[in-house]
Amino acid sequence: MKQAWWKESVVYQIYPRSFCDSNGDGVGDLRGIIGKLDYLQQLGVDVVWLSPVYKSPNDDNGYDISDYQDIMDEFGTLADWEELLAGMHQRDIKLVMDLVVNHTSDEHPWFVEARKSRDNPYRDYYIWRPGKDGREPNNWKSHFSGSAWQYDPVTDEYYLHLFSKKQPDLNWENPKVRREVYAMMRWWLDKGVDGFRMDVINMISKVPGLPDVPHAAGDERYLYGGQYFLNGPRLLEFLDEMKREVLSHYDILTVGETPGVSTQDAIDLTNETSGSLNMVFQFEHMDVDTASGSSSRESAVPWRLADLKRIMTRWQTDLEGRGWNSNYLNNHDQPRQVSRFGNDGPYRVQSAKLLGTFLHMLQGTPYVYQGEELGMTNVAFPSIEDYDDIETVNMYHELVDEQGKDPQAVLAVVHAKSRDNARTPVQWDDSPNAGFTSGTPWLKVNPNYTTINARQALADPDSIFHTYRRLIRLRKENPIIVYGRYDLLLANHPQIYAFTRTLEDDRLLVLLNFSTETPLFELPEDVRYAGCELLIANYPVDSPDEIQRMTLRPYEARVIRLLPL
Ligand code: NOJ
């Protein structure tokens, strides 16, 4: 397997709005990040992925961009950004920017022009269609509820928006659009950025004709049209062109956000010879707690370890030598991992460390989302009024006001799945507003900040933070953690997730008890070794050499080196 810095790196995601506010306006900003660079360096991360900081009316918190080449007023200035980049590079931290080019804001000058008239030179930068039988051009549903089409009276046509109506989709069929995007990417790369995370990049090619999702006669609902815009017919061609025009000229990290990809799609996108990207974010494991037939945001059901093992194992083995995984358990769009996959009650600390161990011991590049290293948890605001996220708020009103669902039941799903779980401000200390701002935070702080915060974590050598620091260091010291092959053990064990990593004659055994119980681990007989060495654990281990049969404590995690015979 080829060696590459982006395989050996650990990426830390910053959602700037919620990270740290330097000027008391209640919104995180670039100078706030600059003030925390030493913290990131102490943690040891190699790369920061910065969620969008560009000019934006903030309908979707920066994922609706009105100027790709300037900074949002609330976040600071381009000069602040230059200082941030320099501060990162001084500390050997690379900076990956968010590239949001499936859509712009409706306030982007291209769209402002495009909507003026049907023959405006920018008209074809977006996707316009006449209505059909007095309705929208097709029955696609927007990710943020309602139709994916907005009627524009000025020209008596509809435009497509897979997200909010303030996020019109760009028309990638138009070569001018593609050239503008490539020029903008080069502009940032020439400023010294180290890569891009590409927002919903597998939605840029739509099936020609934009067909209706099949539906029963008379069914007037809007339906998810993913089959017509996920991994569309020209996706690989567009990305290949982007690689030729831009990516191949720089030594950068590229990661595509790609809902609905199979492992084969991911291999096509990321294999080292013909692929265009280094890695993609897949979403299969984000659906283990979704009821079948439901959308992931609208349902929260108990998940089974067997499903997580099956999915992760397929990604690990299918991509081995053929592509590269990016591993994550949460981000700014997902609930907090400790609340979802661990235990945010009595075993919060142990389970957060277990999840960190899991993430770092898989093959692939690990992504740590801000606050994960502190074991930050979901929040349960009492009222929908406390929520900010456009997706959450729209979904709530659709289910409660339009479909008459029970508000308390919908609020329970919001508590489990809302994106705002991840967006509450980072908990820096136990002072008011968790030290995030001296003003009023744009989204309420999670009330548990008095006990869960960075000041406490830094002071406690046994904290989740220091476990993450050790995991990140282990990656630097042990090439097997980056490059070793993954093999699942005990496929059917209901509580224990165990696997080995192998690189030549080096071998690691990873043991994870994903439960509050105390199951017995028995090493399969064909696993032979001459001795063992404990690399990391989340409980004190008295007899590290006795690994044939072990009773694992609740959420116990151990990584053991098996010495060769
Ligand atoms: C995916 C982003 O991660 C999410 O936050 C955003 O709302 C959509 N893409 C639209 O840009």
XYZ file of C-alpha atoms in Angstrom, residues 262-489:
228
model
C -21.614 1.762 -1.849
C -18.108 0.424 -1.298
C -17.804 0.025 -5.079
C -18.724 3.699 -5.590
C -16.131 4.626 -2.988
C -13.492 2.528 -4.738
C -14.309 4.230 -8.053
C -13.924 7.605 -6.370
C -10.821 6.948 -4.288
C -8.645 4.290 -5.878
C -5.129 5.547 -6.309
C -4.815 5.189 -10.049
C -8.071 6.313 -11.599
C -9.885 7.808 -8.592
C -10.130 11.575 -8.159
C -10.402 11.919 -4.387
C -8.333 10.592 -1.486
C -11.319 9.374 0.505
C -15.047 9.795 1.028
C -17.438 9.919 3.954
C -19.872 7.020 3.681
C -23.142 7.038 5.611
C -24.193 3.409 6.073
C -23.268 3.239 9.748
C -25.235 6.438 10.358
C -28.383 4.456 9.646
C -28.028 1.625 12.152
C -30.553 3.399 14.389
C -33.037 4.310 11.649
C -36.266 2.319 11.355
C -36.570 0.714 7.920
C -38.590 2.807 5.518
C -37.983 5.929 7.577
C -35.571 8.779 6.967
C -32.631 8.867 9.345
C -33.597 12.174 10.928
C -37.176 11.136 11.574
C -36.577 7.975 13.523
C -34.372 6.805 16.357
C -34.502 3.102 17.181
C -32.086 0.974 19.227
C -29.121 -0.183 17.167
C -27.420 -3.573 17.190
C -23.704 -4.147 17.403
C -24.042 -6.860 14.750
C -25.107 -4.220 12.220
C -22.259 -1.875 13.079
C -19.754 -4.743 12.760
C -21.192 -5.909 9.477
C -21.112 -2.439 7.919
C -17.716 -1.350 9.203
C -16.164 -4.703 8.329
C -17.456 -4.513 4.773
C -15.960 -1.024 4.379
C -12.664 -2.130 5.907
C -12.267 -5.233 3.768
C -13.712 -3.961 0.474
C -11.474 -0.877 0.455
C -8.307 -2.705 1.560
C -5.698 -1.891 -1.102
C -8.382 -0.472 -3.416
C -9.362 2.827 -1.844
C -9.083 4.582 1.485
C -11.586 4.981 4.333
C -12.359 8.096 6.290
C -13.668 7.110 9.698
C -16.072 9.148 11.790
C -18.780 8.542 14.335
C -20.097 12.103 14.505
C -19.787 15.538 12.917
C -21.788 18.785 12.718
C -24.706 16.928 11.087
C -24.925 14.018 13.501
C -25.772 13.487 17.156
C -22.909 13.223 19.617
C -21.226 9.825 19.384
C -21.100 9.131 23.111
C -24.873 9.597 23.368
C -25.549 7.556 20.253
C -23.054 4.686 20.305
C -21.814 4.832 23.896
C -23.396 5.683 27.195
C -23.787 9.298 28.266
C -24.815 8.290 31.800
C -22.625 6.395 34.269
C -20.187 5.106 31.633
C -19.702 8.338 29.717
C -15.955 8.486 30.274
C -15.276 4.799 29.602
C -17.521 4.655 26.540
C -16.129 7.880 25.057
C -12.647 6.376 25.351
C -13.858 3.120 23.826
C -15.330 4.965 20.841
C -12.119 6.952 20.422
C -10.136 3.707 20.505
C -12.446 2.175 17.911
C -12.164 5.187 15.601
C -8.391 5.379 15.785
C -7.774 1.642 15.421
C -9.711 1.183 12.179
C -7.898 1.372 8.867
C -8.501 4.822 7.385
C -8.086 8.448 8.378
C -9.805 9.303 11.683
C -11.953 12.456 11.943
C -12.477 13.948 15.398
C -15.334 16.429 15.742
C -14.874 19.356 18.136
C -15.843 18.441 21.686
C -15.657 14.697 20.989
C -12.288 14.694 22.753
C -14.112 16.013 25.838
C -16.919 13.473 25.659
C -19.516 16.163 24.955
C -23.062 14.756 24.859
C -26.395 15.360 23.149
C -28.634 18.054 24.549
C -32.398 17.870 25.170
C -33.865 21.352 24.882
C -37.432 21.462 26.233
C -38.980 23.337 23.323
C -38.602 23.464 19.539
C -38.103 27.216 20.032
C -34.688 26.422 21.510
C -33.551 24.802 18.257
C -31.849 26.704 15.439
C -31.085 24.100 12.764
C -33.175 24.637 9.631
C -33.484 20.895 9.075
C -34.742 20.241 12.616
C -37.138 23.165 12.680
C -38.620 22.429 9.233
C -38.988 18.739 10.014
C -40.717 19.472 13.316
C -43.266 21.748 11.653
C -43.859 19.343 8.805
C -44.495 16.407 11.157
C -46.440 18.289 13.825
C -48.278 21.083 11.986
C -48.859 19.401 8.636
C -49.062 15.720 9.531
C -50.544 16.095 13.017
C -47.935 13.941 14.790
C -47.616 14.108 18.572
C -45.290 17.048 19.421
C -43.709 15.199 22.362
C -42.921 12.174 20.200
C -41.356 14.402 17.542
C -39.374 16.270 20.172
C -38.024 12.928 21.416
C -36.657 12.200 17.927
C -35.225 15.714 17.784
C -33.448 15.048 21.081
C -31.901 11.898 19.644
C -31.102 13.047 16.113
C -31.061 16.847 15.707
C -27.949 18.349 14.207
C -28.021 20.902 17.025
C -26.809 18.140 19.358
C -23.414 18.642 17.762
C -23.694 22.396 17.459
C -24.025 23.490 21.071
C -20.970 25.593 21.952
C -17.725 23.878 22.858
C -17.422 23.613 26.615
C -14.136 25.249 27.536
C -14.587 25.710 31.290
C -17.213 25.982 34.015
C -17.659 29.752 33.838
C -20.964 31.152 32.464
C -21.663 29.962 28.898
C -18.894 27.408 29.280
C -16.266 30.023 28.461
C -17.450 29.980 24.850
C -18.584 33.623 24.817
C -18.881 36.603 27.101
C -22.181 37.431 25.349
C -25.310 35.424 24.673
C -24.509 32.283 22.666
C -26.364 31.884 19.352
C -27.388 28.385 20.506
C -27.743 27.522 24.183
C -24.875 25.817 25.926
C -25.419 22.234 27.096
C -26.129 22.573 30.845
C -23.634 19.806 31.650
C -20.705 22.175 30.961
C -20.073 22.605 34.672
C -18.703 19.045 34.808
C -17.792 18.362 31.164
C -15.307 20.936 29.933
C -11.794 21.351 28.563
C -10.280 22.920 31.664
C -11.273 19.877 33.713
C -10.116 17.498 30.981
C -6.704 19.085 30.604
C -6.086 18.892 34.345
C -6.993 15.210 34.651
C -4.303 12.903 33.226
C -6.918 10.156 32.941
C -9.421 12.236 30.938
C -10.935 11.472 27.559
C -8.823 14.302 26.128
C -5.587 12.673 27.254
C -6.746 9.305 25.912
C -7.305 10.922 22.511
C -3.861 12.516 22.766
C -2.323 9.090 23.412
C -4.311 7.484 20.582
C -3.094 10.150 18.175
C 0.482 9.635 19.320
C 0.207 5.854 18.966
C -0.713 6.369 15.319
C 2.550 8.253 14.782
C 4.612 5.559 16.478
C 3.007 2.464 14.939
C 2.682 2.219 11.147
C 0.443 -0.823 11.673
C -2.303 1.477 12.965
C -2.266 3.316 9.646
C -1.446 0.572 7.174
C -2.288 -2.750 8.829
C -4.947 -5.073 7.406
C -8.199 -5.402 9.373
C -9.689 -8.804 10.271
C -12.844 -9.231 12.295
C -12.964 -11.760 15.171
